[in-house]
Short mmCIF file of C-alpha atoms and ligand atoms in Angstrom, two decimals:
data_model
loop_
_atom_site.label_atom_id
_atom_site.label_comp_id
_atom_site.label_asym_id
_atom_site.label_seq_id
_atom_site.Cartn_x
_atom_site.Cartn_y
_atom_site.Cartn_z
CA MET A 1 78.03 139.46 123.42
CA PRO A 2 81.52 140.54 124.51
CA GLU A 3 82.21 144.26 124.88
CA PRO A 4 84.00 145.65 121.87
CA LEU A 5 87.71 146.17 122.63
CA ASP A 6 88.45 149.81 123.42
CA ILE A 7 91.44 150.75 121.33
CA THR A 8 91.33 154.51 121.78
CA GLY A 9 94.79 155.65 122.79
CA ALA A 10 96.48 152.41 121.69
CA VAL A 11 99.50 152.85 119.45
CA CYS A 12 101.52 150.46 117.37
CA PRO A 13 105.11 150.22 118.57
CA VAL A 14 107.13 152.59 116.43
CA PRO A 15 110.61 151.37 115.48
CA LEU A 16 113.30 153.28 117.37
CA PRO A 17 114.80 156.03 115.24
CA HIS A 18 118.23 154.57 114.52
CA ASN A 19 119.82 157.95 114.06
CA GLU A 20 119.15 158.86 117.69
CA ARG A 21 119.50 155.62 119.59
CA ILE A 22 121.31 152.33 119.33
CA VAL A 23 119.10 149.60 117.85
CA LEU A 24 119.85 145.91 117.42
CA GLY A 25 120.63 146.56 113.74
CA HIS A 26 123.72 148.55 114.74
CA GLY A 27 125.30 145.26 115.81
CA SER A 28 124.23 143.40 112.70
CA GLY A 29 127.47 143.63 110.79
CA GLY A 30 125.35 145.00 107.93
CA LYS A 31 124.54 148.44 106.59
CA MET A 32 123.60 150.03 109.92
CA ALA A 33 126.78 148.73 111.55
CA ALA A 34 128.83 150.10 108.68
CA ASP A 35 127.06 153.42 109.13
CA LEU A 36 127.87 153.51 112.84
CA ILE A 37 131.53 152.81 112.09
CA ALA A 38 131.68 155.43 109.34
CA LYS A 39 129.92 158.16 111.32
CA THR A 40 131.01 157.49 114.90
CA PHE A 41 134.19 155.46 115.23
CA LEU A 42 136.21 156.28 112.12
CA PRO A 43 136.11 160.08 112.42
CA ALA A 44 137.15 159.88 116.09
CA PHE A 45 139.88 157.24 115.90
CA ASP A 46 141.00 157.77 112.30
CA ASN A 47 144.30 156.10 111.37
CA PRO A 48 145.51 154.07 108.37
CA ALA A 49 145.05 150.65 110.00
CA LEU A 50 141.45 151.35 111.03
CA ARG A 51 140.65 153.04 107.71
CA ALA A 52 141.74 149.93 105.82
CA GLY A 53 138.60 148.24 107.17
CA ASP A 54 140.07 144.74 107.29
CA ASP A 55 139.50 142.00 109.86
CA GLY A 56 142.73 142.86 111.64
CA ALA A 57 145.01 145.87 111.88
CA VAL A 58 148.43 145.81 110.24
CA VAL A 59 150.73 148.15 112.15
CA GLU A 60 154.38 149.08 112.29
CA PHE A 61 156.16 147.71 115.33
CA PRO A 62 159.60 148.70 116.61
CA VAL A 63 162.27 146.20 117.65
CA GLY A 64 161.81 144.91 121.18
CA LYS A 65 159.54 142.69 123.23
CA LEU A 66 155.78 143.06 122.88
CA VAL A 67 153.76 143.81 126.02
CA VAL A 68 150.03 143.11 125.78
CA SER A 69 147.29 143.75 128.31
CA THR A 70 143.49 143.60 128.28
CA ASP A 71 140.76 145.00 130.49
CA SER A 72 136.95 145.29 130.51
CA HIS A 73 135.11 148.32 131.84
CA VAL A 74 131.64 148.18 133.40
CA VAL A 75 131.63 151.34 135.51
CA ALA A 76 128.29 152.73 136.69
CA PRO A 77 127.41 155.53 136.13
CA LEU A 78 128.93 155.97 132.67
CA PHE A 79 129.92 159.57 133.44
CA PHE A 80 131.44 160.75 136.71
CA PRO A 81 133.42 163.81 137.85
CA GLY A 82 136.86 163.64 136.28
CA GLY A 83 136.09 160.98 133.67
CA ASP A 84 133.75 158.52 132.01
CA ILE A 85 133.80 154.92 130.84
CA GLY A 86 135.57 155.83 127.58
CA HIS A 87 138.36 157.75 129.28
CA LEU A 88 138.72 154.92 131.77
CA ALA A 89 138.85 152.24 129.05
CA VAL A 90 141.74 153.96 127.29
CA CYS A 91 143.67 155.06 130.38
CA GLY A 92 143.29 151.75 132.23
CA THR A 93 144.84 149.73 129.42
CA VAL A 94 147.49 152.33 128.55
CA ASN A 95 148.55 152.29 132.21
CA ASP A 96 148.69 148.49 132.43
CA VAL A 97 151.03 148.41 129.44
CA ALA A 98 153.08 151.37 130.71
CA VAL A 99 153.67 149.95 134.21
CA MET A 100 155.45 147.03 132.54
CA GLY A 101 158.02 149.59 131.40
CA ALA A 102 156.71 149.48 127.83
CA THR A 103 155.74 152.30 125.51
CA PRO A 104 152.04 151.82 124.67
CA LEU A 105 151.44 152.05 120.91
CA TYR A 106 148.14 150.56 119.83
CA LEU A 107 144.75 149.71 121.33
CA THR A 108 141.86 147.62 120.14
CA VAL A 109 138.38 148.15 121.53
CA GLY A 110 135.23 146.04 121.92
CA PHE A 111 131.92 147.78 122.62
CA ILE A 112 128.88 145.98 124.05
CA LEU A 113 126.04 148.44 123.48
CA GLU A 114 122.55 148.22 124.92
CA GLU A 115 119.61 148.73 122.61
CA GLY A 116 118.19 152.19 123.28
CA LEU A 117 121.49 153.83 124.24
CA PRO A 118 121.31 157.42 122.95
CA LEU A 119 123.77 157.87 120.10
CA ASP A 120 124.68 161.20 121.65
CA THR A 121 125.90 159.34 124.75
CA LEU A 122 128.00 157.03 122.60
CA HIS A 123 129.46 160.03 120.76
CA ARG A 124 130.50 161.64 124.04
CA ILE A 125 132.15 158.43 125.18
CA VAL A 126 133.94 157.93 121.87
CA ASP A 127 135.15 161.54 121.88
CA SER A 128 136.51 161.04 125.36
CA MET A 129 138.37 157.94 124.14
CA ARG A 130 139.76 159.97 121.24
CA GLN A 131 141.08 162.63 123.62
CA ALA A 132 142.61 160.12 126.03
CA ALA A 133 144.25 158.20 123.16
CA ARG A 134 145.66 161.42 121.78
CA GLU A 135 147.08 162.45 125.14
CA ALA A 136 148.62 159.01 125.57
CA GLY A 137 149.97 158.97 122.01
CA VAL A 138 148.31 155.66 121.12
CA GLN A 139 146.21 154.68 118.11
CA ILE A 140 142.96 152.71 118.29
CA VAL A 141 143.52 150.43 115.33
CA SER A 142 140.79 147.80 115.49
CA GLY A 143 137.40 147.41 117.08
CA ASP A 144 134.17 145.50 117.36
CA THR A 145 130.60 146.45 118.22
CA LYS A 146 127.85 144.19 119.49
CA VAL A 147 124.35 145.24 120.52
CA VAL A 148 122.31 143.43 123.17
CA GLN A 149 118.61 143.84 123.95
CA ARG A 150 117.30 146.54 126.23
CA GLY A 151 117.87 145.64 129.86
CA LYS A 152 120.77 143.26 129.14
CA ALA A 153 123.59 145.79 129.70
CA ASP A 154 123.86 149.11 131.49
CA GLY A 155 124.18 151.29 128.42
CA VAL A 156 127.65 150.28 127.36
CA TYR A 157 130.51 148.02 128.38
CA ILE A 158 133.94 148.55 126.83
CA SER A 159 136.86 146.13 126.57
CA THR A 160 140.24 147.39 125.47
CA THR A 161 143.44 145.56 124.64
CA GLY A 162 146.70 147.43 124.39
CA VAL A 163 150.10 146.59 123.00
CA GLY A 164 153.39 148.33 123.60
CA VAL A 165 157.07 147.82 123.02
CA LEU A 166 159.50 147.02 125.81
CA PRO A 167 162.93 148.52 125.16
CA PRO A 168 165.71 145.90 125.00
CA GLY A 169 167.19 145.15 128.42
CA ARG A 170 164.28 146.51 130.46
CA MET A 171 162.45 144.08 132.71
CA LEU A 172 160.06 145.30 135.41
CA GLY A 173 157.72 143.08 137.36
CA GLY A 174 156.00 142.38 140.64
CA ALA A 175 158.59 139.73 141.57
CA GLN A 176 161.48 142.18 141.63
CA ALA A 177 161.02 144.04 144.92
CA ARG A 178 164.12 143.56 147.12
CA PRO A 179 164.84 144.22 150.81
CA GLY A 180 166.35 147.72 150.99
CA ASP A 181 163.97 149.09 148.37
CA VAL A 182 161.51 151.86 149.15
CA VAL A 183 157.89 152.32 148.02
CA LEU A 184 156.77 155.56 146.36
CA LEU A 185 153.19 156.56 145.51
CA SER A 186 152.53 159.17 142.84
CA GLY A 187 149.74 160.99 144.71
CA PRO A 188 146.72 160.79 147.06
CA MET A 189 144.70 157.58 147.37
CA GLY A 190 141.07 156.80 146.67
CA ASP A 191 139.96 159.73 144.48
CA HIS A 192 138.53 157.52 141.73
CA GLY A 193 136.51 155.16 143.91
CA ILE A 194 134.97 157.93 145.97
CA ALA A 195 134.24 160.11 142.89
CA VAL A 196 132.31 157.25 141.25
CA LEU A 197 130.46 156.48 144.46
CA ALA A 198 129.49 160.15 144.80
CA ALA A 199 128.31 160.22 141.17
CA ARG A 200 125.85 157.42 141.99
CA GLY A 201 124.17 159.80 144.40
CA GLU A 202 124.60 157.28 147.20
CA LEU A 203 126.39 159.60 149.60
CA GLY A 204 123.35 161.79 150.25
CA PHE A 205 125.46 164.95 149.92
CA GLU A 206 127.53 166.72 147.30
CA THR A 207 131.31 166.52 147.06
CA ASP A 208 133.79 168.04 144.64
CA ILE A 209 135.99 164.94 144.55
CA GLN A 210 137.20 164.21 141.00
CA SER A 211 138.41 160.88 139.66
CA ASP A 212 142.17 160.81 139.10
CA CYS A 213 141.69 158.78 135.87
CA ALA A 214 144.63 159.68 133.58
CA PRO A 215 147.08 158.14 131.14
CA LEU A 216 150.32 157.67 133.06
CA ASN A 217 152.69 156.63 130.26
CA GLY A 218 154.23 160.12 130.14
CA LEU A 219 154.91 160.13 133.88
CA ILE A 220 156.34 156.61 133.67
CA ALA A 221 158.58 157.47 130.69
CA ASP A 222 159.95 160.53 132.56
CA LEU A 223 160.53 158.42 135.67
CA LEU A 224 162.33 155.59 133.85
CA THR A 225 164.50 158.02 131.89
CA ALA A 226 165.60 159.79 135.06
CA CYS A 227 165.84 156.61 137.07
CA PRO A 228 166.27 153.30 135.19
CA ALA A 229 166.90 151.41 138.45
CA VAL A 230 163.15 150.94 139.16
CA HIS A 231 162.30 147.36 140.19
CA VAL A 232 158.48 147.40 140.23
CA LEU A 233 155.79 149.69 138.83
CA ARG A 234 152.09 149.00 139.30
CA ASP A 235 148.85 150.99 139.19
CA PRO A 236 146.84 150.45 142.39
CA THR A 237 143.37 150.17 140.83
CA ARG A 238 140.73 147.77 142.22
CA GLY A 239 141.57 146.82 145.78
CA GLY A 240 143.66 149.97 146.18
CA VAL A 241 147.22 150.44 147.41
CA ALA A 242 146.85 147.79 150.14
CA THR A 243 145.83 144.98 147.78
CA THR A 244 148.40 145.91 145.11
CA LEU A 245 151.24 145.93 147.64
CA ASN A 246 150.11 142.57 149.02
CA GLU A 247 150.30 141.13 145.49
CA ILE A 248 153.84 142.48 145.09
CA ALA A 249 154.94 141.25 148.54
CA ARG A 250 153.75 137.74 147.62
CA GLN A 251 155.26 137.78 144.12
CA SER A 252 158.63 138.96 145.44
CA GLY A 253 158.60 136.97 148.69
CA VAL A 254 159.38 140.08 150.74
CA GLY A 255 157.74 142.14 153.48
CA ILE A 256 156.52 145.67 152.89
CA THR A 257 156.11 148.18 155.71
CA LEU A 258 153.98 151.29 155.20
CA PHE A 259 154.30 154.46 157.26
CA GLU A 260 150.77 155.59 158.17
CA LYS A 261 151.89 159.19 158.65
CA SER A 262 153.16 159.34 155.06
CA LEU A 263 150.06 157.94 153.33
CA PRO A 264 148.54 160.70 151.17
CA VAL A 265 144.73 161.14 151.24
CA ARG A 266 142.80 164.28 150.32
CA PRO A 267 140.78 165.60 153.28
CA ALA A 268 137.48 165.25 151.35
CA VAL A 269 138.24 161.60 150.51
CA ALA A 270 139.31 160.91 154.09
CA ALA A 271 136.06 162.44 155.36
CA VAL A 272 133.85 160.32 153.08
CA CYS A 273 135.84 157.17 153.93
CA GLU A 274 135.49 157.83 157.63
CA MET A 275 131.73 158.28 157.31
CA LEU A 276 131.26 155.12 155.28
CA GLY A 277 133.76 153.00 157.18
CA PHE A 278 136.10 152.61 154.20
CA ASP A 279 139.87 152.57 154.44
CA PRO A 280 141.37 154.71 151.63
CA LEU A 281 144.15 152.11 151.37
CA TYR A 282 141.59 149.82 149.70
CA VAL A 283 139.80 152.36 147.48
CA ALA A 284 140.45 152.26 143.71
CA ASN A 285 142.74 154.70 141.93
CA GLU A 286 142.91 155.16 138.15
CA GLY A 287 145.69 157.71 137.88
CA LYS A 288 148.33 156.64 140.39
CA ILE A 289 151.40 154.43 140.32
CA LEU A 290 153.33 152.61 142.98
CA VAL A 291 157.09 152.63 142.39
CA ILE A 292 159.50 150.26 144.14
CA LEU A 293 163.21 150.94 143.74
CA PRO A 294 166.50 150.94 145.67
CA ARG A 295 166.51 153.54 148.43
CA GLU A 296 169.51 155.39 146.99
CA HIS A 297 167.47 156.34 143.90
CA ALA A 298 164.38 157.55 145.79
CA GLU A 299 165.18 161.28 145.72
CA GLN A 300 165.96 161.18 142.03
CA ALA A 301 162.73 159.32 141.27
CA LEU A 302 160.62 161.67 143.38
CA ALA A 303 162.16 164.70 141.67
CA ALA A 304 161.36 163.25 138.23
CA MET A 305 157.77 162.51 139.28
CA HIS A 306 157.28 165.97 140.80
CA ASN A 307 158.24 167.46 137.43
CA SER A 308 155.55 165.47 135.62
CA ARG A 309 151.89 166.50 135.36
CA TYR A 310 150.46 163.48 137.16
CA GLY A 311 153.20 162.99 139.76
CA LYS A 312 153.32 166.35 141.51
CA GLU A 313 152.16 164.91 144.83
CA ALA A 314 154.42 161.83 144.84
CA VAL A 315 155.70 160.71 148.24
CA LEU A 316 157.64 157.91 149.87
CA ILE A 317 155.17 155.70 151.75
CA GLY A 318 157.08 152.62 152.81
CA GLU A 319 160.01 150.23 152.61
CA VAL A 320 160.71 146.66 151.57
CA THR A 321 162.03 144.25 154.19
CA GLU A 322 163.21 140.65 154.30
CA ALA A 323 160.43 139.53 156.65
CA PRO A 324 157.61 138.76 157.07
CA ALA A 325 157.73 137.39 153.53
CA GLY A 326 154.54 137.99 151.57
CA ARG A 327 152.98 140.35 154.12
CA VAL A 328 152.30 144.07 154.30
CA LEU A 329 152.58 145.81 157.66
CA MET A 330 151.89 149.35 158.73
CA LYS A 331 153.66 151.46 161.32
CA THR A 332 150.73 153.43 162.68
CA ALA A 333 150.79 157.07 163.69
CA LEU A 334 150.70 155.87 167.31
CA GLY A 335 153.85 153.81 166.88
CA SER A 336 152.31 150.35 166.83
CA THR A 337 152.50 147.90 163.93
CA ARG A 338 149.53 146.18 162.29
CA VAL A 339 148.97 143.83 159.38
CA VAL A 340 147.52 145.33 156.18
CA ASP A 341 145.75 142.48 154.43
CA MET A 342 144.42 142.12 150.90
CA LEU A 343 140.89 143.26 150.19
CA ALA A 344 138.73 140.27 151.13
CA GLY A 345 135.72 140.77 148.84
CA GLU A 346 134.28 143.53 146.72
CA MET A 347 134.04 146.80 148.63
CA LEU A 348 132.76 148.99 145.80
CA PRO A 349 131.39 147.06 142.81
CA ARG A 350 131.25 148.51 139.27
CA ILE A 351 133.97 151.05 139.93
CA CYS A 352 135.94 150.55 136.71
MG1 LIG B 401 147.11 147.28 136.67
#
């Protein structure tokens, strides 16, 4: 006769309490989803278009060209010194619209939530998005939430799409760098990438490096008001300053020469990079812009940036030349010249 099954200590699986954690029902489109919207998203992002609760947002739009940009955010960990995935999702898209010379106005957001994500974590992320949107002066007017099973996503992924208006007559772009232009950078390189890496606990020691993640539309508006002659604006995110400048050199068919002595890096970031064998030129930034404009406007542009909260450490880092077309070079501190190539693969995955 078989031994009777010992069931002492066995428990039936208890359904997850849906007021503490995300459950699959939150992505159902039914009552629980409506509850999540009413209690979590609406209070944080409240505006007439979102409140209307329709399939799409109807918004006012000024006269001018529409600029639209989209980005997905998969950063790990979700929270890091100086920011979190929510802050990043708003700032990243605001900045991509702003570097086109446009005024960002509206965002839409898509959340992929993992079953089991504490609702408290989601609330912190949403509140961070609310704060970033408020600072940037944009409204989050439409959104979507899906829930995937436990183990199928790292807590939360966030996609944002932003739209902005381009004032008549303004046209910035990566193809507009010209020989005789100079290259400005709004502050030190690599803070974001190294801050996220440190937050993963992979360095084996503590640092106080903070991500530079910030909405830059205010800085950009100040810059373009003071100095409309800007040819190119771009945020050097993944791949860093080196990769972004290579893209611009190719788009414009020009050469770009960097001055090693002028490249700004915080000592703590430089120290970590040296230990790990990283070049800060390739490390991601989330709160910096590259500005390319005619040399005669450089002082004016730097002065405008220095007066703005996120541009206080702006410096001139290089110049645009006729040749070698499509390449970035660097004059080293020792006086030699070397090629600065694009980032070949992925140096730091899951950084944004
Ligand atoms: Mg960008």
